[in-house]
PDB file of C-alpha atoms in Angstrom:
ATOM      1  CA  ASP A   1       0.000   0.000   0.000  1.00 60.00           C
ATOM      2  CA  ALA A   2       1.099   3.561  -0.739  1.00 68.00           C
ATOM      3  CA  ASP A   3       2.508   5.551   2.186  1.00 92.00           C
ATOM      4  CA  VAL A   4       0.594   8.665   1.076  1.00 96.00           C
ATOM      5  CA  THR A   5      -2.871   7.964  -0.320  1.00 96.00           C
ATOM      6  CA  GLN A   6      -5.069  10.461  -2.118  1.00 97.00           C
ATOM      7  CA  THR A   7      -8.743  10.099  -2.958  1.00 97.00           C
ATOM      8  CA  PRO A   8     -10.271  10.491  -5.420  1.00 97.00           C
ATOM      9  CA  ARG A   9      -7.613   9.963  -8.093  1.00 96.00           C
ATOM     10  CA  ASN A  10      -9.811  11.554 -10.749  1.00 97.00           C
ATOM     11  CA  ARG A  11     -12.808  13.822 -10.445  1.00 97.00           C
ATOM     12  CA  ILE A  12     -14.894  15.737 -12.944  1.00 97.00           C
ATOM     13  CA  THR A  13     -17.245  18.332 -11.541  1.00 96.00           C
ATOM     14  CA  LYS A  14     -19.191  21.420 -12.540  1.00 96.00           C
ATOM     15  CA  THR A  15     -18.623  25.066 -11.782  1.00 97.00           C
ATOM     16  CA  GLY A  16     -19.985  26.042  -8.368  1.00 96.00           C
ATOM     17  CA  LYS A  17     -19.848  22.574  -6.824  1.00 96.00           C
ATOM     18  CA  ARG A  18     -18.074  21.869  -3.541  1.00 96.00           C
ATOM     19  CA  ILE A  19     -15.234  19.382  -3.839  1.00 97.00           C
ATOM     20  CA  MET A  20     -13.117  17.678  -1.196  1.00 97.00           C
ATOM     21  CA  LEU A  21      -9.825  15.930  -1.872  1.00 98.00           C
ATOM     22  CA  GLU A  22      -8.586  13.669   0.883  1.00 98.00           C
ATOM     23  CA  CYS A  23      -5.115  12.620   1.894  1.00 98.00           C
ATOM     24  CA  SER A  24      -4.019  10.037   4.421  1.00 97.00           C
ATOM     25  CA  GLN A  25      -0.510   8.887   5.324  1.00 97.00           C
ATOM     26  CA  THR A  26       1.079   5.986   7.134  1.00 96.00           C
ATOM     27  CA  LYS A  27       4.581   7.476   7.313  1.00 94.00           C
ATOM     28  CA  GLY A  28       4.062   8.938  10.780  1.00 92.00           C
ATOM     29  CA  HIS A  29       5.134  12.394   9.590  1.00 92.00           C
ATOM     30  CA  ASP A  30       3.923  15.494  11.367  1.00 91.00           C
ATOM     31  CA  ARG A  31       4.010  17.812   8.374  1.00 92.00           C
ATOM     32  CA  MET A  32       1.563  17.662   5.493  1.00 95.00           C
ATOM     33  CA  TYR A  33       1.172  19.795   2.374  1.00 95.00           C
ATOM     34  CA  TRP A  34      -1.164  20.375  -0.544  1.00 97.00           C
ATOM     35  CA  TYR A  35       0.314  21.354  -3.906  1.00 97.00           C
ATOM     36  CA  ARG A  36      -1.167  22.175  -7.266  1.00 97.00           C
ATOM     37  CA  GLN A  37       0.529  21.344 -10.587  1.00 95.00           C
ATOM     38  CA  ASP A  38      -0.398  22.946 -13.899  1.00 94.00           C
ATOM     39  CA  PRO A  39       1.162  21.989 -17.250  1.00 88.00           C
ATOM     40  CA  GLY A  40       4.445  23.795 -17.889  1.00 84.00           C
ATOM     41  CA  LEU A  41       4.584  25.293 -14.405  1.00 88.00           C
ATOM     42  CA  GLY A  42       6.320  24.366 -11.189  1.00 88.00           C
ATOM     43  CA  LEU A  43       4.356  23.004  -8.250  1.00 92.00           C
ATOM     44  CA  GLN A  44       2.608  25.657  -6.198  1.00 94.00           C
ATOM     45  CA  LEU A  45       1.951  25.334  -2.466  1.00 94.00           C
ATOM     46  CA  ILE A  46      -1.688  25.783  -1.463  1.00 96.00           C
ATOM     47  CA  TYR A  47      -1.646  25.039   2.286  1.00 96.00           C
ATOM     48  CA  TYR A  48       0.610  23.311   4.771  1.00 94.00           C
ATOM     49  CA  SER A  49       0.215  21.971   8.288  1.00 94.00           C
ATOM     50  CA  PHE A  50       2.915  21.143  10.812  1.00 90.00           C
ATOM     51  CA  ASP A  51       0.617  19.414  13.286  1.00 90.00           C
ATOM     52  CA  VAL A  52      -3.068  18.877  13.980  1.00 91.00           C
ATOM     53  CA  LYS A  53      -3.566  22.379  15.375  1.00 90.00           C
ATOM     54  CA  ASP A  54      -1.416  24.179  12.820  1.00 92.00           C
ATOM     55  CA  ILE A  55      -2.659  25.401   9.419  1.00 95.00           C
ATOM     56  CA  ASN A  56      -0.762  27.820   7.170  1.00 93.00           C
ATOM     57  CA  LYS A  57      -1.541  29.421   3.834  1.00 94.00           C
ATOM     58  CA  GLY A  58       0.786  28.824   0.933  1.00 92.00           C
ATOM     59  CA  GLU A  59       1.326  30.790  -2.256  1.00 90.00           C
ATOM     60  CA  ILE A  60      -2.118  30.227  -3.785  1.00 94.00           C
ATOM     61  CA  SER A  61      -4.635  29.619  -0.984  1.00 95.00           C
ATOM     62  CA  ASP A  62      -7.471  31.766  -2.376  1.00 95.00           C
ATOM     63  CA  GLY A  63     -10.479  29.607  -3.253  1.00 95.00           C
ATOM     64  CA  TYR A  64      -9.235  26.695  -1.144  1.00 97.00           C
ATOM     65  CA  SER A  65      -9.579  25.579   2.460  1.00 97.00           C
ATOM     66  CA  VAL A  66      -8.081  22.680   4.409  1.00 97.00           C
ATOM     67  CA  SER A  67      -8.771  20.581   7.460  1.00 97.00           C
ATOM     68  CA  ARG A  68      -6.251  18.546   9.464  1.00 96.00           C
ATOM     69  CA  GLN A  69      -8.516  15.963  11.045  1.00 91.00           C
ATOM     70  CA  ALA A  70      -5.715  13.898  12.571  1.00 94.00           C
ATOM     71  CA  GLN A  71      -1.954  13.544  12.307  1.00 94.00           C
ATOM     72  CA  ALA A  72      -2.474  11.190   9.392  1.00 96.00           C
ATOM     73  CA  LYS A  73      -5.264  13.033   7.549  1.00 97.00           C
ATOM     74  CA  PHE A  74      -5.270  16.323   5.657  1.00 98.00           C
ATOM     75  CA  SER A  75      -8.110  17.283   3.324  1.00 98.00           C
ATOM     76  CA  LEU A  76      -8.375  20.053   0.744  1.00 98.00           C
ATOM     77  CA  SER A  77     -11.707  21.658  -0.118  1.00 97.00           C
ATOM     78  CA  LEU A  78     -12.848  23.810  -2.986  1.00 96.00           C
ATOM     79  CA  GLU A  79     -15.962  25.532  -1.675  1.00 91.00           C
ATOM     80  CA  SER A  80     -17.190  26.632  -5.099  1.00 95.00           C
ATOM     81  CA  ALA A  81     -15.121  25.137  -7.883  1.00 96.00           C
ATOM     82  CA  ILE A  82     -14.245  27.215 -10.945  1.00 96.00           C
ATOM     83  CA  PRO A  83     -12.701  26.080 -14.261  1.00 96.00           C
ATOM     84  CA  ASN A  84      -9.265  27.580 -13.573  1.00 96.00           C
ATOM     85  CA  GLN A  85      -8.961  25.215 -10.610  1.00 97.00           C
ATOM     86  CA  THR A  86      -8.661  22.387 -13.101  1.00 97.00           C
ATOM     87  CA  ALA A  87      -5.275  20.908 -12.249  1.00 97.00           C
ATOM     88  CA  LEU A  88      -3.370  17.988 -10.757  1.00 97.00           C
ATOM     89  CA  TYR A  89      -3.311  18.175  -6.958  1.00 98.00           C
ATOM     90  CA  PHE A  90      -0.690  16.515  -4.802  1.00 97.00           C
ATOM     91  CA  CYS A  91      -0.563  15.831  -1.107  1.00 97.00           C
ATOM     92  CA  ALA A  92       2.885  15.493   0.462  1.00 96.00           C
ATOM     93  CA  THR A  93       4.365  14.754   3.869  1.00 95.00           C
ATOM     94  CA  SER A  94       7.694  15.385   5.566  1.00 91.00           C
ATOM     95  CA  ARG A  95       9.371  14.875   8.904  1.00 86.00           C
ATOM     96  CA  ALA A  96       9.875  17.848  11.159  1.00 75.00           C
ATOM     97  CA  SER A  97      13.156  19.451  10.068  1.00 69.00           C
ATOM     98  CA  GLY A  98      13.675  22.583  12.074  1.00 65.00           C
ATOM     99  CA  SER A  99      13.091  25.750  10.127  1.00 58.00           C
ATOM    100  CA  ASN A 100      13.279  24.096   6.751  1.00 63.00           C
ATOM    101  CA  THR A 101      11.124  21.783   4.682  1.00 65.00           C
ATOM    102  CA  GLY A 102      12.451  18.254   4.926  1.00 76.00           C
ATOM    103  CA  GLU A 103      12.394  15.645   2.184  1.00 86.00           C
ATOM    104  CA  LEU A 104       8.907  15.506   0.709  1.00 91.00           C
ATOM    105  CA  PHE A 105       7.006  12.284   0.062  1.00 94.00           C
ATOM    106  CA  PHE A 106       4.164  12.682  -2.422  1.00 96.00           C
ATOM    107  CA  GLY A 107       0.909  10.921  -3.035  1.00 96.00           C
ATOM    108  CA  GLU A 108      -0.138   9.721  -6.468  1.00 95.00           C
ATOM    109  CA  GLY A 109      -2.110  12.859  -7.232  1.00 96.00           C
ATOM    110  CA  SER A 110      -5.757  13.802  -7.739  1.00 97.00           C
ATOM    111  CA  ARG A 111      -6.702  15.026 -11.186  1.00 96.00           C
ATOM    112  CA  LEU A 112      -9.561  17.528 -10.942  1.00 97.00           C
ATOM    113  CA  THR A 113     -11.499  18.838 -13.934  1.00 97.00           C
ATOM    114  CA  VAL A 114     -13.994  21.655 -13.436  1.00 97.00           C
ATOM    115  CA  LEU A 115     -16.404  22.137 -16.337  1.00 96.00           C
TER     116      LEU A 115
ATOM    117  CA  LYS B   1      12.241  37.527  -7.378  1.00 82.00           C
ATOM    118  CA  ASN B   2      13.097  33.927  -6.461  1.00 86.00           C
ATOM    119  CA  GLN B   3      13.191  31.804  -9.594  1.00 91.00           C
ATOM    120  CA  VAL B   4      14.347  28.400 -10.792  1.00 95.00           C
ATOM    121  CA  GLU B   5      14.894  27.869 -14.505  1.00 96.00           C
ATOM    122  CA  GLN B   6      15.593  24.516 -16.115  1.00 97.00           C
ATOM    123  CA  SER B   7      16.958  23.616 -19.503  1.00 96.00           C
ATOM    124  CA  PRO B   8      16.319  22.062 -21.853  1.00 97.00           C
ATOM    125  CA  GLN B   9      12.545  22.012 -21.648  1.00 96.00           C
ATOM    126  CA  SER B  10      12.563  18.563 -23.225  1.00 97.00           C
ATOM    127  CA  LEU B  11      15.171  16.085 -24.378  1.00 97.00           C
ATOM    128  CA  ILE B  12      15.135  12.858 -26.383  1.00 98.00           C
ATOM    129  CA  ILE B  13      18.080  10.458 -26.206  1.00 97.00           C
ATOM    130  CA  LEU B  14      18.762   6.842 -27.124  1.00 97.00           C
ATOM    131  CA  GLU B  15      18.826   4.146 -24.486  1.00 97.00           C
ATOM    132  CA  GLY B  16      22.307   3.660 -23.080  1.00 97.00           C
ATOM    133  CA  LYS B  17      23.427   7.238 -23.708  1.00 97.00           C
ATOM    134  CA  ASN B  18      24.311   9.774 -21.042  1.00 98.00           C
ATOM    135  CA  CYS B  19      22.663  13.160 -20.596  1.00 97.00           C
ATOM    136  CA  THR B  20      22.916  16.266 -18.442  1.00 98.00           C
ATOM    137  CA  LEU B  21      20.065  18.478 -17.324  1.00 98.00           C
ATOM    138  CA  GLN B  22      20.633  22.054 -16.177  1.00 98.00           C
ATOM    139  CA  CYS B  23      19.159  24.188 -13.412  1.00 98.00           C
ATOM    140  CA  ASN B  24      19.846  27.881 -12.768  1.00 98.00           C
ATOM    141  CA  TYR B  25      18.409  29.620  -9.763  1.00 96.00           C
ATOM    142  CA  THR B  26      18.084  33.071  -8.271  1.00 94.00           C
ATOM    143  CA  VAL B  27      16.990  32.219  -4.740  1.00 87.00           C
ATOM    144  CA  SER B  28      18.188  34.062  -1.695  1.00 84.00           C
ATOM    145  CA  PRO B  29      18.949  33.139   0.945  1.00 86.00           C
ATOM    146  CA  PHE B  30      19.799  29.638  -0.238  1.00 87.00           C
ATOM    147  CA  SER B  31      19.236  26.606   1.971  1.00 86.00           C
ATOM    148  CA  ASN B  32      19.363  23.519  -0.222  1.00 89.00           C
ATOM    149  CA  LEU B  33      18.733  22.257  -3.743  1.00 93.00           C
ATOM    150  CA  ARG B  34      16.755  19.163  -4.620  1.00 94.00           C
ATOM    151  CA  TRP B  35      16.185  17.088  -7.715  1.00 97.00           C
ATOM    152  CA  TYR B  36      12.954  15.138  -8.125  1.00 97.00           C
ATOM    153  CA  LYS B  37      11.897  12.570 -10.728  1.00 97.00           C
ATOM    154  CA  GLN B  38       8.259  12.606 -11.761  1.00 96.00           C
ATOM    155  CA  ASP B  39       6.824   9.821 -13.881  1.00 95.00           C
ATOM    156  CA  THR B  40       3.821  10.795 -15.993  1.00 90.00           C
ATOM    157  CA  GLY B  41       0.702  10.976 -13.832  1.00 86.00           C
ATOM    158  CA  ARG B  42       2.606  10.168 -10.623  1.00 91.00           C
ATOM    159  CA  GLY B  43       3.888  12.157  -7.692  1.00 94.00           C
ATOM    160  CA  PRO B  44       7.486  13.460  -7.649  1.00 95.00           C
ATOM    161  CA  VAL B  45      10.102  11.243  -6.021  1.00 95.00           C
ATOM    162  CA  SER B  46      13.221  12.688  -4.405  1.00 94.00           C
ATOM    163  CA  LEU B  47      16.569  11.895  -6.059  1.00 96.00           C
ATOM    164  CA  THR B  48      19.004  14.113  -4.137  1.00 94.00           C
ATOM    165  CA  ILE B  49      19.122  16.977  -1.664  1.00 91.00           C
ATOM    166  CA  MET B  50      22.276  19.113  -1.562  1.00 92.00           C
ATOM    167  CA  THR B  51      23.237  21.808   0.905  1.00 88.00           C
ATOM    168  CA  PHE B  52      25.482  24.778   0.282  1.00 83.00           C
ATOM    169  CA  SER B  53      28.637  22.862   1.160  1.00 87.00           C
ATOM    170  CA  GLU B  54      28.002  19.874  -1.117  1.00 89.00           C
ATOM    171  CA  ASN B  55      29.375  20.001  -4.676  1.00 92.00           C
ATOM    172  CA  THR B  56      28.400  16.537  -5.863  1.00 95.00           C
ATOM    173  CA  LYS B  57      25.920  13.910  -4.764  1.00 95.00           C
ATOM    174  CA  SER B  58      25.121  10.592  -6.396  1.00 95.00           C
ATOM    175  CA  ASN B  59      22.138   8.264  -6.299  1.00 95.00           C
ATOM    176  CA  GLY B  60      22.882   5.244  -8.443  1.00 96.00           C
ATOM    177  CA  ARG B  61      23.165   6.380 -12.076  1.00 97.00           C
ATOM    178  CA  TYR B  62      22.100   9.905 -11.117  1.00 97.00           C
ATOM    179  CA  THR B  63      24.762  12.455 -10.161  1.00 97.00           C
ATOM    180  CA  ALA B  64      23.868  15.994  -9.157  1.00 97.00           C
ATOM    181  CA  THR B  65      26.345  18.852  -8.973  1.00 97.00           C
ATOM    182  CA  LEU B  66      25.986  22.222  -7.323  1.00 96.00           C
ATOM    183  CA  ASP B  67      27.946  25.418  -7.886  1.00 94.00           C
ATOM    184  CA  ALA B  68      26.668  27.835  -5.270  1.00 90.00           C
ATOM    185  CA  ASP B  69      28.862  30.649  -6.612  1.00 91.00           C
ATOM    186  CA  THR B  70      27.282  30.630 -10.070  1.00 94.00           C
ATOM    187  CA  LYS B  71      23.932  29.387  -8.722  1.00 95.00           C
ATOM    188  CA  GLN B  72      23.857  26.460 -11.094  1.00 97.00           C
ATOM    189  CA  SER B  73      23.132  22.782 -10.686  1.00 97.00           C
ATOM    190  CA  SER B  74      23.182  19.872 -13.083  1.00 98.00           C
ATOM    191  CA  LEU B  75      21.789  16.353 -13.036  1.00 98.00           C
ATOM    192  CA  HIS B  76      23.808  13.813 -14.997  1.00 98.00           C
ATOM    193  CA  ILE B  77      22.225  10.495 -15.941  1.00 98.00           C
ATOM    194  CA  THR B  78      24.620   7.719 -16.916  1.00 98.00           C
ATOM    195  CA  ALA B  79      23.777   4.806 -19.202  1.00 97.00           C
ATOM    196  CA  SER B  80      20.154   5.791 -19.567  1.00 97.00           C
ATOM    197  CA  GLN B  81      17.370   3.212 -19.351  1.00 97.00           C
ATOM    198  CA  LEU B  82      13.821   3.283 -20.672  1.00 97.00           C
ATOM    199  CA  SER B  83      12.603   3.710 -17.085  1.00 96.00           C
ATOM    200  CA  ASP B  84      14.450   7.031 -16.894  1.00 97.00           C
ATOM    201  CA  SER B  85      11.773   8.560 -19.136  1.00 98.00           C
ATOM    202  CA  ALA B  86      10.172  11.141 -16.852  1.00 97.00           C
ATOM    203  CA  SER B  87      10.203  14.804 -15.901  1.00 97.00           C
ATOM    204  CA  TYR B  88      13.104  15.934 -13.741  1.00 98.00           C
ATOM    205  CA  ILE B  89      12.392  18.840 -11.469  1.00 97.00           C
ATOM    206  CA  CYS B  90      14.889  21.130  -9.760  1.00 97.00           C
ATOM    207  CA  VAL B  91      13.708  22.671  -6.493  1.00 95.00           C
ATOM    208  CA  VAL B  92      15.479  25.249  -4.348  1.00 93.00           C
ATOM    209  CA  SER B  93      14.704  25.781  -0.690  1.00 89.00           C
ATOM    210  CA  ALA B  94      14.877  29.359   0.493  1.00 83.00           C
ATOM    211  CA  GLY B  95      16.758  29.651   3.747  1.00 71.00           C
ATOM    212  CA  ASP B  96      14.230  31.742   5.566  1.00 64.00           C
ATOM    213  CA  SER B  97      11.475  30.828   7.977  1.00 53.00           C
ATOM    214  CA  ASN B  98       8.506  30.459   5.663  1.00 55.00           C
ATOM    215  CA  TYR B  99       9.420  26.989   4.440  1.00 64.00           C
ATOM    216  CA  GLN B 100       9.363  28.155   0.865  1.00 77.00           C
ATOM    217  CA  LEU B 101      10.322  25.818  -1.954  1.00 89.00           C
ATOM    218  CA  ILE B 102      10.796  27.290  -5.412  1.00 91.00           C
ATOM    219  CA  TRP B 103       9.993  24.700  -8.064  1.00 93.00           C
ATOM    220  CA  GLY B 104      11.315  24.634 -11.589  1.00 95.00           C
ATOM    221  CA  ALA B 105       8.989  23.662 -14.433  1.00 95.00           C
ATOM    222  CA  GLY B 106      11.007  20.519 -15.113  1.00 96.00           C
ATOM    223  CA  THR B 107      12.809  18.907 -18.037  1.00 97.00           C
ATOM    224  CA  LYS B 108      10.861  16.192 -19.840  1.00 97.00           C
ATOM    225  CA  LEU B 109      13.253  13.369 -20.745  1.00 98.00           C
ATOM    226  CA  ILE B 110      12.329  10.689 -23.252  1.00 98.00           C
ATOM    227  CA  ILE B 111      14.519   7.628 -23.673  1.00 97.00           C
ATOM    228  CA  LYS B 112      14.090   5.826 -26.993  1.00 97.00           C
ATOM    229  CA  PRO B 113      15.110   2.195 -27.561  1.00 96.00           C
TER     230      PRO B 113
END
């Protein structure tokens, strides 16, 4: 089984719908992240969490929200999806590494299409 | 502005040949530089992480170099295999407190038999 599991792997939805992407991990890492990947661009950080009570905005948090339900679970929500949120979304984890981001371990990705 | 630029954008080589991918960055302050391999439709997988003091780091047939003075890094792949077909992404960690990673757009490598 994968150490970082994302569900769903693929989702097609319509503009205005609420969407939740879920991530669970068995690596025992404290830190979890949500990234977005668009063709031809580098990954962009949406939100990150260093423990259950810690949530931080990344570079592109507008239009997204997150919930850290447990150490092993971190979900990403799109309250009202719009077409330019069509992208590949990745969840990642890392060990605590002081003031820096440690080695990242990624899930398999969730491909979201908003019509 | 912090930036990471990779070249070439794409590359096609024959199986068994060597290749070198380039990464130039303008990130300050610098903390470390990473190379990731991303198979199509999969999540990135870490190949190497290099700090300021490391010039070369190897992981099997992959060898990364870092020149912190010129702010350049390269990833050399030796004796390429079909399974090396993937995107290779250079990532630089800014040495400040906001845990920022600056991602390059990647080089798409295709290995042909």
